[in-house]
């Protein structure tokens, strides 16, 4: 009997040491960060900037894997099914909260199948058009779309993407349909906007800002309650004639459910260290995004925010009319 007790105590001690050692050594190899949209889009840009700074404190490479399709849900499903060992992480935005409303048969649960690590940044979307679109302000932008019902091509990154959500609410607000064109991300969509193959888009400033400033596309309004510093001359949608039209696109970092807490703690610390870095803050700010404060870069803050966004957007999306394509 005595021997049995000693043996089981020894086992507990060894497994405790192994776990602690494992967590202490983590990470011992490169980490994969899944981005659920194509490269060069706003989610990809957000993730690559974050990965660069998180890898400093983790002392390991973070490799981006773009897994696009169906508005980010294919990448999310892959992340949910990944091994919970700390070597697969996942970045997503507001689309993680709206997915259950757009996809009632979703193969994963945005809350139950993930370990939240923390929020990353907040950003605005911009209504933009190809350079030669026949509108000089938001009023003419809307008038032209209304006068050409169903003919103006509007890009998005798939049903449930942030660009789709903006387009959906915009069509509801002006009670006019556009011709929706879906892409694997708004990075590829931007290429078609720049070439004039696509007429308009509602996309995040992290993708649109450089092209607005170079004059290669035109901006008409931002979707945040206040104007943003890097585009001071672009009015808010509310100012421009779409009362209370507000969408702020937030990005966050997750791991698969079951990832051990010591590893989640290490990743949270690395996220917080990255978000405190002034160069990271400037990189995001130059693109119109704002790194979140430390109190929001925590699992608890993200869990609460994600749940509140699921609760907020579900009824709005389910009420949406014919435009929810
Ligand atoms: C979106 O529309 O959800 C994003 O802009 C997609 C992307 O990051 O490409």
Short mmCIF file of C-alpha atoms and ligand atoms in Angstrom, two decimals:
data_model
loop_
_atom_site.label_atom_id
_atom_site.label_comp_id
_atom_site.label_asym_id
_atom_site.label_seq_id
_atom_site.Cartn_x
_atom_site.Cartn_y
_atom_site.Cartn_z
CA UNK A 1 0.00 0.00 0.00
CA UNK A 2 2.77 2.39 1.03
CA UNK A 3 4.64 1.65 -2.20
CA UNK A 4 1.48 2.49 -4.23
CA UNK A 5 1.15 5.88 -2.52
CA UNK A 6 4.82 6.69 -3.14
CA UNK A 7 4.47 5.64 -6.80
CA UNK A 8 1.40 7.77 -7.41
CA UNK A 9 3.00 10.75 -5.65
CA UNK A 10 6.11 10.29 -7.82
CA UNK A 11 3.89 10.18 -10.95
CA UNK A 12 2.09 13.39 -9.95
CA UNK A 13 5.42 15.12 -9.26
CA UNK A 14 6.93 14.02 -12.60
CA UNK A 15 3.88 15.08 -14.61
CA UNK A 16 3.78 18.44 -12.78
CA UNK A 17 7.46 19.02 -13.54
CA UNK A 18 6.92 17.94 -17.16
CA UNK A 19 3.98 20.33 -17.59
CA UNK A 20 5.80 23.20 -15.97
CA UNK A 21 8.94 22.42 -17.94
CA UNK A 22 6.84 22.09 -21.13
CA UNK A 23 5.15 25.44 -20.55
CA UNK A 24 8.52 26.99 -19.54
CA UNK A 25 10.22 25.70 -22.69
CA UNK A 26 7.29 26.68 -24.91
CA UNK A 27 7.66 27.57 -27.71
CA UNK A 28 10.33 25.15 -28.91
CA UNK A 29 9.45 25.53 -32.62
CA UNK A 30 7.79 27.98 -35.04
CA UNK A 31 4.14 28.89 -34.41
CA UNK A 32 1.51 28.94 -37.19
CA UNK A 33 -0.89 31.88 -37.18
CA UNK A 34 -3.99 31.20 -39.29
CA UNK A 35 -5.50 34.22 -41.10
CA UNK A 36 -8.94 33.39 -42.57
CA UNK A 37 -8.59 35.71 -45.60
CA UNK A 38 -6.20 36.03 -48.54
CA UNK A 39 -2.84 37.73 -48.15
CA UNK A 40 -2.44 41.53 -48.51
CA UNK A 41 -5.90 42.21 -47.04
CA UNK A 42 -6.55 44.01 -43.72
CA UNK A 43 -6.66 40.83 -41.60
CA UNK A 44 -3.41 39.64 -43.15
CA UNK A 45 -1.80 43.05 -42.57
CA UNK A 46 -3.00 43.15 -38.94
CA UNK A 47 -1.70 39.62 -38.32
CA UNK A 48 1.70 40.11 -39.96
CA UNK A 49 2.43 43.26 -37.93
CA UNK A 50 1.37 41.49 -34.71
CA UNK A 51 3.35 38.32 -35.55
CA UNK A 52 6.52 40.33 -36.10
CA UNK A 53 6.36 41.83 -32.60
CA UNK A 54 5.04 38.77 -30.74
CA UNK A 55 7.88 36.67 -32.14
CA UNK A 56 10.35 39.03 -30.42
CA UNK A 57 9.10 38.11 -26.95
CA UNK A 58 8.38 34.46 -27.78
CA UNK A 59 11.82 34.09 -29.40
CA UNK A 60 10.27 31.93 -32.08
CA UNK A 61 9.14 32.50 -35.66
CA UNK A 62 5.42 33.02 -36.25
CA UNK A 63 4.43 31.83 -39.71
CA UNK A 64 1.25 33.21 -41.30
CA UNK A 65 -1.02 30.67 -43.00
CA UNK A 66 -3.80 32.25 -45.12
CA UNK A 67 -6.80 29.89 -45.20
CA UNK A 68 -9.57 31.84 -46.96
CA UNK A 69 -13.11 31.13 -48.08
CA UNK A 70 -16.76 31.62 -47.03
CA UNK A 71 -16.18 34.87 -45.22
CA UNK A 72 -13.47 33.53 -42.91
CA UNK A 73 -15.33 30.44 -41.69
CA UNK A 74 -13.05 27.92 -43.45
CA UNK A 75 -10.00 29.32 -41.68
CA UNK A 76 -11.88 29.46 -38.39
CA UNK A 77 -12.93 25.80 -38.73
CA UNK A 78 -9.34 24.76 -39.44
CA UNK A 79 -8.12 26.67 -36.40
CA UNK A 80 -10.81 25.07 -34.20
CA UNK A 81 -9.72 21.60 -35.34
CA UNK A 82 -6.01 22.26 -34.81
CA UNK A 83 -3.99 20.61 -32.02
CA UNK A 84 -4.36 22.61 -28.76
CA UNK A 85 -0.58 22.66 -28.21
CA UNK A 86 0.14 26.37 -28.63
CA UNK A 87 1.63 25.92 -32.10
CA UNK A 88 -1.50 26.98 -34.01
CA UNK A 89 -3.04 30.39 -33.30
CA UNK A 90 -5.81 32.27 -35.06
CA UNK A 91 -6.56 35.91 -35.86
CA UNK A 92 -10.07 36.99 -36.80
CA UNK A 93 -12.18 40.10 -36.63
CA UNK A 94 -15.84 41.03 -36.09
CA UNK A 95 -16.66 38.22 -38.52
CA UNK A 96 -16.02 35.68 -35.73
CA UNK A 97 -19.00 37.19 -33.92
CA UNK A 98 -21.31 37.51 -36.94
CA UNK A 99 -20.62 34.03 -38.38
CA UNK A 100 -23.34 32.22 -36.34
CA UNK A 101 -25.99 34.61 -37.77
CA UNK A 102 -24.78 34.27 -41.36
CA UNK A 103 -24.13 30.51 -41.11
CA UNK A 104 -26.72 28.77 -38.89
CA UNK A 105 -25.06 25.38 -39.66
CA UNK A 106 -21.57 26.55 -38.65
CA UNK A 107 -19.20 23.59 -38.02
CA UNK A 108 -17.70 25.26 -34.94
CA UNK A 109 -18.77 27.42 -32.00
CA UNK A 110 -16.93 30.79 -31.93
CA UNK A 111 -16.90 30.71 -28.14
CA UNK A 112 -16.74 27.01 -27.11
CA UNK A 113 -14.13 25.85 -29.67
CA UNK A 114 -11.55 28.55 -28.97
CA UNK A 115 -9.40 29.85 -26.11
CA UNK A 116 -9.50 33.67 -26.24
CA UNK A 117 -6.09 35.32 -25.81
CA UNK A 118 -6.93 38.99 -26.29
CA UNK A 119 -8.14 41.80 -28.52
CA UNK A 120 -5.59 43.31 -30.92
CA UNK A 121 -6.89 46.48 -32.57
CA UNK A 122 -9.95 48.48 -33.63
CA UNK A 123 -10.35 50.04 -37.04
CA UNK A 124 -12.72 51.89 -39.33
CA UNK A 125 -14.08 50.89 -42.70
CA UNK A 126 -14.17 53.29 -45.62
CA UNK A 127 -16.59 53.56 -48.51
CA UNK A 128 -14.28 53.72 -51.53
CA UNK A 129 -14.56 53.58 -55.33
CA UNK A 130 -12.40 53.24 -58.40
CA UNK A 131 -10.65 56.51 -59.28
CA UNK A 132 -12.99 57.44 -62.15
CA UNK A 133 -16.29 56.60 -60.41
CA UNK A 134 -18.74 59.44 -61.29
CA UNK A 135 -19.21 60.85 -57.75
CA UNK A 136 -17.34 63.62 -55.95
CA UNK A 137 -18.90 63.06 -52.50
CA UNK A 138 -20.98 60.56 -50.54
CA UNK A 139 -24.26 62.13 -51.64
CA UNK A 140 -23.36 61.64 -55.33
CA UNK A 141 -21.93 58.17 -54.48
CA UNK A 142 -25.33 57.08 -53.10
CA UNK A 143 -27.30 58.88 -55.84
CA UNK A 144 -25.38 57.09 -58.59
CA UNK A 145 -25.90 53.68 -56.93
CA UNK A 146 -29.63 54.40 -56.56
CA UNK A 147 -29.89 55.55 -60.18
CA UNK A 148 -28.19 52.33 -61.34
CA UNK A 149 -30.03 49.75 -59.22
CA UNK A 150 -28.28 46.38 -59.17
CA UNK A 151 -25.62 47.49 -61.64
CA UNK A 152 -22.84 49.01 -59.50
CA UNK A 153 -20.36 46.25 -58.63
CA UNK A 154 -19.47 46.11 -54.91
CA UNK A 155 -16.69 43.79 -53.73
CA UNK A 156 -16.54 41.90 -50.45
CA UNK A 157 -14.53 39.08 -48.89
CA UNK A 158 -17.37 36.59 -48.74
CA UNK A 159 -20.61 36.25 -46.79
CA UNK A 160 -19.87 37.13 -43.18
CA UNK A 161 -16.78 39.20 -43.91
CA UNK A 162 -16.60 42.73 -42.54
CA UNK A 163 -16.81 44.17 -46.05
CA UNK A 164 -19.93 42.08 -46.64
CA UNK A 165 -21.50 43.24 -43.35
CA UNK A 166 -20.87 46.87 -44.31
CA UNK A 167 -22.27 46.33 -47.81
CA UNK A 168 -25.34 44.58 -46.42
CA UNK A 169 -26.14 47.37 -43.94
CA UNK A 170 -25.42 50.01 -46.60
CA UNK A 171 -27.88 48.45 -49.06
CA UNK A 172 -30.49 48.23 -46.28
CA UNK A 173 -29.89 51.89 -45.41
CA UNK A 174 -30.29 53.16 -48.98
CA UNK A 175 -32.88 50.51 -49.88
CA UNK A 176 -31.05 49.74 -53.11
CA UNK A 177 -29.24 46.63 -54.28
CA UNK A 178 -25.72 46.53 -55.75
CA UNK A 179 -24.08 43.80 -57.83
CA UNK A 180 -22.07 41.90 -55.21
CA UNK A 181 -18.72 40.37 -56.25
CA UNK A 182 -17.08 38.07 -53.69
CA UNK A 183 -13.33 37.55 -53.29
CA UNK A 184 -11.10 35.42 -51.01
CA UNK A 185 -10.19 38.66 -49.24
CA UNK A 186 -10.24 42.39 -49.81
CA UNK A 187 -6.58 42.22 -50.73
CA UNK A 188 -7.42 40.59 -54.08
CA UNK A 189 -10.56 42.76 -54.30
CA UNK A 190 -8.40 45.87 -54.03
CA UNK A 191 -6.47 44.80 -57.12
CA UNK A 192 -9.72 44.81 -59.12
CA UNK A 193 -10.81 48.15 -57.64
CA UNK A 194 -7.46 49.71 -58.59
CA UNK A 195 -7.75 48.36 -62.12
CA UNK A 196 -11.33 49.65 -62.43
CA UNK A 197 -12.85 46.17 -62.81
CA UNK A 198 -14.82 46.75 -59.57
CA UNK A 199 -16.77 49.96 -58.90
CA UNK A 200 -16.99 50.26 -55.09
CA UNK A 201 -16.16 48.59 -51.79
CA UNK A 202 -16.53 49.14 -48.05
CA UNK A 203 -13.21 48.06 -46.56
CA UNK A 204 -10.92 48.62 -43.62
CA UNK A 205 -8.51 51.54 -43.61
CA UNK A 206 -5.64 49.08 -43.10
CA UNK A 207 -6.18 48.18 -46.76
CA UNK A 208 -7.60 51.36 -48.28
CA UNK A 209 -5.47 54.13 -46.70
CA UNK A 210 -2.35 53.86 -48.91
CA UNK A 211 -4.46 53.89 -52.10
CA UNK A 212 -6.66 56.76 -50.92
CA UNK A 213 -3.56 58.83 -50.14
CA UNK A 214 -2.00 58.01 -53.52
CA UNK A 215 -5.23 59.07 -55.26
CA UNK A 216 -5.63 55.67 -56.93
CA UNK A 217 -9.06 55.19 -55.28
CA UNK A 218 -11.58 57.69 -53.90
CA UNK A 219 -12.92 57.71 -50.30
CA UNK A 220 -16.38 59.03 -49.42
CA UNK A 221 -17.04 58.20 -45.75
CA UNK A 222 -15.71 56.28 -42.75
CA UNK A 223 -17.90 53.96 -40.65
CA UNK A 224 -16.72 55.13 -37.20
CA UNK A 225 -18.57 57.62 -34.96
CA UNK A 226 -15.70 60.12 -35.34
CA UNK A 227 -13.44 61.03 -38.28
CA UNK A 228 -10.05 59.34 -38.19
CA UNK A 229 -6.73 61.19 -37.91
CA UNK A 230 -5.11 59.85 -41.04
CA UNK A 231 -8.14 60.74 -43.23
CA UNK A 232 -9.27 64.05 -41.67
CA UNK A 233 -11.16 65.18 -44.79
CA UNK A 234 -13.27 62.01 -45.06
CA UNK A 235 -16.60 62.53 -43.26
CA UNK A 236 -18.23 59.90 -41.08
CA UNK A 237 -21.15 58.06 -42.68
CA UNK A 238 -23.37 59.74 -40.10
CA UNK A 239 -22.18 63.21 -41.16
CA UNK A 240 -22.47 62.26 -44.83
CA UNK A 241 -26.12 61.29 -44.61
CA UNK A 242 -26.32 57.74 -43.22
CA UNK A 243 -27.52 58.45 -39.67
CA UNK A 244 -26.12 56.11 -36.96
CA UNK A 245 -24.28 53.99 -39.51
CA UNK A 246 -21.44 52.62 -37.38
CA UNK A 247 -19.19 49.58 -37.81
CA UNK A 248 -15.87 49.30 -36.01
CA UNK A 249 -13.84 46.28 -37.11
CA UNK A 250 -11.93 44.74 -34.22
CA UNK A 251 -9.34 41.97 -34.55
CA UNK A 252 -8.50 39.41 -31.85
CA UNK A 253 -6.17 36.48 -31.17
CA UNK A 254 -7.33 32.95 -30.30
CA UNK A 255 -5.96 29.43 -29.73
CA UNK A 256 -7.84 26.13 -30.13
CA UNK A 257 -9.93 25.03 -27.14
CA UNK A 258 -7.88 23.02 -24.67
CA UNK A 259 -4.59 24.86 -25.17
CA UNK A 260 -2.97 24.64 -21.69
CA UNK A 261 -3.38 27.69 -19.47
CA UNK A 262 0.38 28.24 -18.89
CA UNK A 263 0.74 28.57 -22.68
CA UNK A 264 -2.27 30.91 -22.95
CA UNK A 265 -0.70 33.01 -20.17
CA UNK A 266 2.60 33.19 -22.06
CA UNK A 267 0.80 34.15 -25.30
CA UNK A 268 -1.24 36.82 -23.49
CA UNK A 269 1.97 38.32 -22.11
CA UNK A 270 3.56 38.26 -25.59
CA UNK A 271 0.44 39.90 -27.08
CA UNK A 272 0.48 42.62 -24.41
CA UNK A 273 4.20 43.25 -24.91
CA UNK A 274 3.67 43.58 -28.67
CA UNK A 275 0.75 46.00 -28.24
CA UNK A 276 2.85 48.20 -25.94
CA UNK A 277 5.55 48.56 -28.58
CA UNK A 278 5.49 52.11 -29.99
CA UNK A 279 6.56 50.98 -33.46
CA UNK A 280 3.66 48.52 -33.64
CA UNK A 281 1.30 51.25 -32.45
CA UNK A 282 2.60 53.60 -35.14
CA UNK A 283 2.34 50.93 -37.85
CA UNK A 284 -1.32 50.35 -36.97
CA UNK A 285 -2.03 54.08 -36.54
CA UNK A 286 -0.55 54.90 -39.97
CA UNK A 287 -3.17 52.51 -41.37
CA UNK A 288 -6.04 53.96 -39.34
CA UNK A 289 -6.16 51.15 -36.77
CA UNK A 290 -5.65 51.52 -33.02
CA UNK A 291 -3.87 48.94 -30.87
CA UNK A 292 -6.09 48.11 -27.88
CA UNK A 293 -5.20 49.08 -24.31
CA UNK A 294 -3.62 46.43 -22.06
CA UNK A 295 -6.82 45.77 -20.13
CA UNK A 296 -8.49 44.65 -23.36
CA UNK A 297 -5.62 42.37 -24.41
CA UNK A 298 -6.75 39.63 -22.02
CA UNK A 299 -8.75 36.39 -22.36
CA UNK A 300 -11.48 37.72 -20.06
CA UNK A 301 -11.91 40.97 -22.00
CA UNK A 302 -12.02 39.15 -25.34
CA UNK A 303 -14.50 36.53 -24.09
CA UNK A 304 -16.85 39.28 -22.87
CA UNK A 305 -16.46 41.39 -26.03
CA UNK A 306 -17.02 38.44 -28.36
CA UNK A 307 -20.19 37.41 -26.53
CA UNK A 308 -21.54 40.98 -26.55
CA UNK A 309 -20.85 41.31 -30.30
CA UNK A 310 -22.56 37.97 -31.02
CA UNK A 311 -25.58 39.20 -29.04
CA UNK A 312 -25.51 42.62 -30.76
CA UNK A 313 -25.13 41.61 -34.40
CA UNK A 314 -27.22 38.41 -34.46
CA UNK A 315 -30.65 40.12 -34.44
CA UNK A 316 -29.50 42.85 -36.89
CA UNK A 317 -28.27 40.28 -39.43
CA UNK A 318 -31.23 37.93 -39.01
CA UNK A 319 -33.56 40.92 -39.58
CA UNK A 320 -31.70 41.92 -42.75
CA UNK A 321 -33.80 41.58 -45.86
CA UNK A 322 -33.02 40.37 -49.35
CA UNK A 323 -29.57 41.94 -49.32
CA UNK A 324 -28.07 39.26 -47.07
CA UNK A 325 -26.53 37.50 -50.06
C1 LIG B 1 -13.19 41.61 -44.53
O1 LIG B 1 -13.82 42.19 -45.42
O2 LIG B 1 -13.67 40.87 -43.67
C2 LIG B 1 -11.72 41.74 -44.52
O3 LIG B 1 -11.34 42.95 -45.08
C3 LIG B 1 -11.20 40.60 -45.31
C4 LIG B 1 -9.72 40.63 -45.43
O4 LIG B 1 -9.03 40.90 -44.42
O5 LIG B 1 -9.26 40.39 -46.55
#
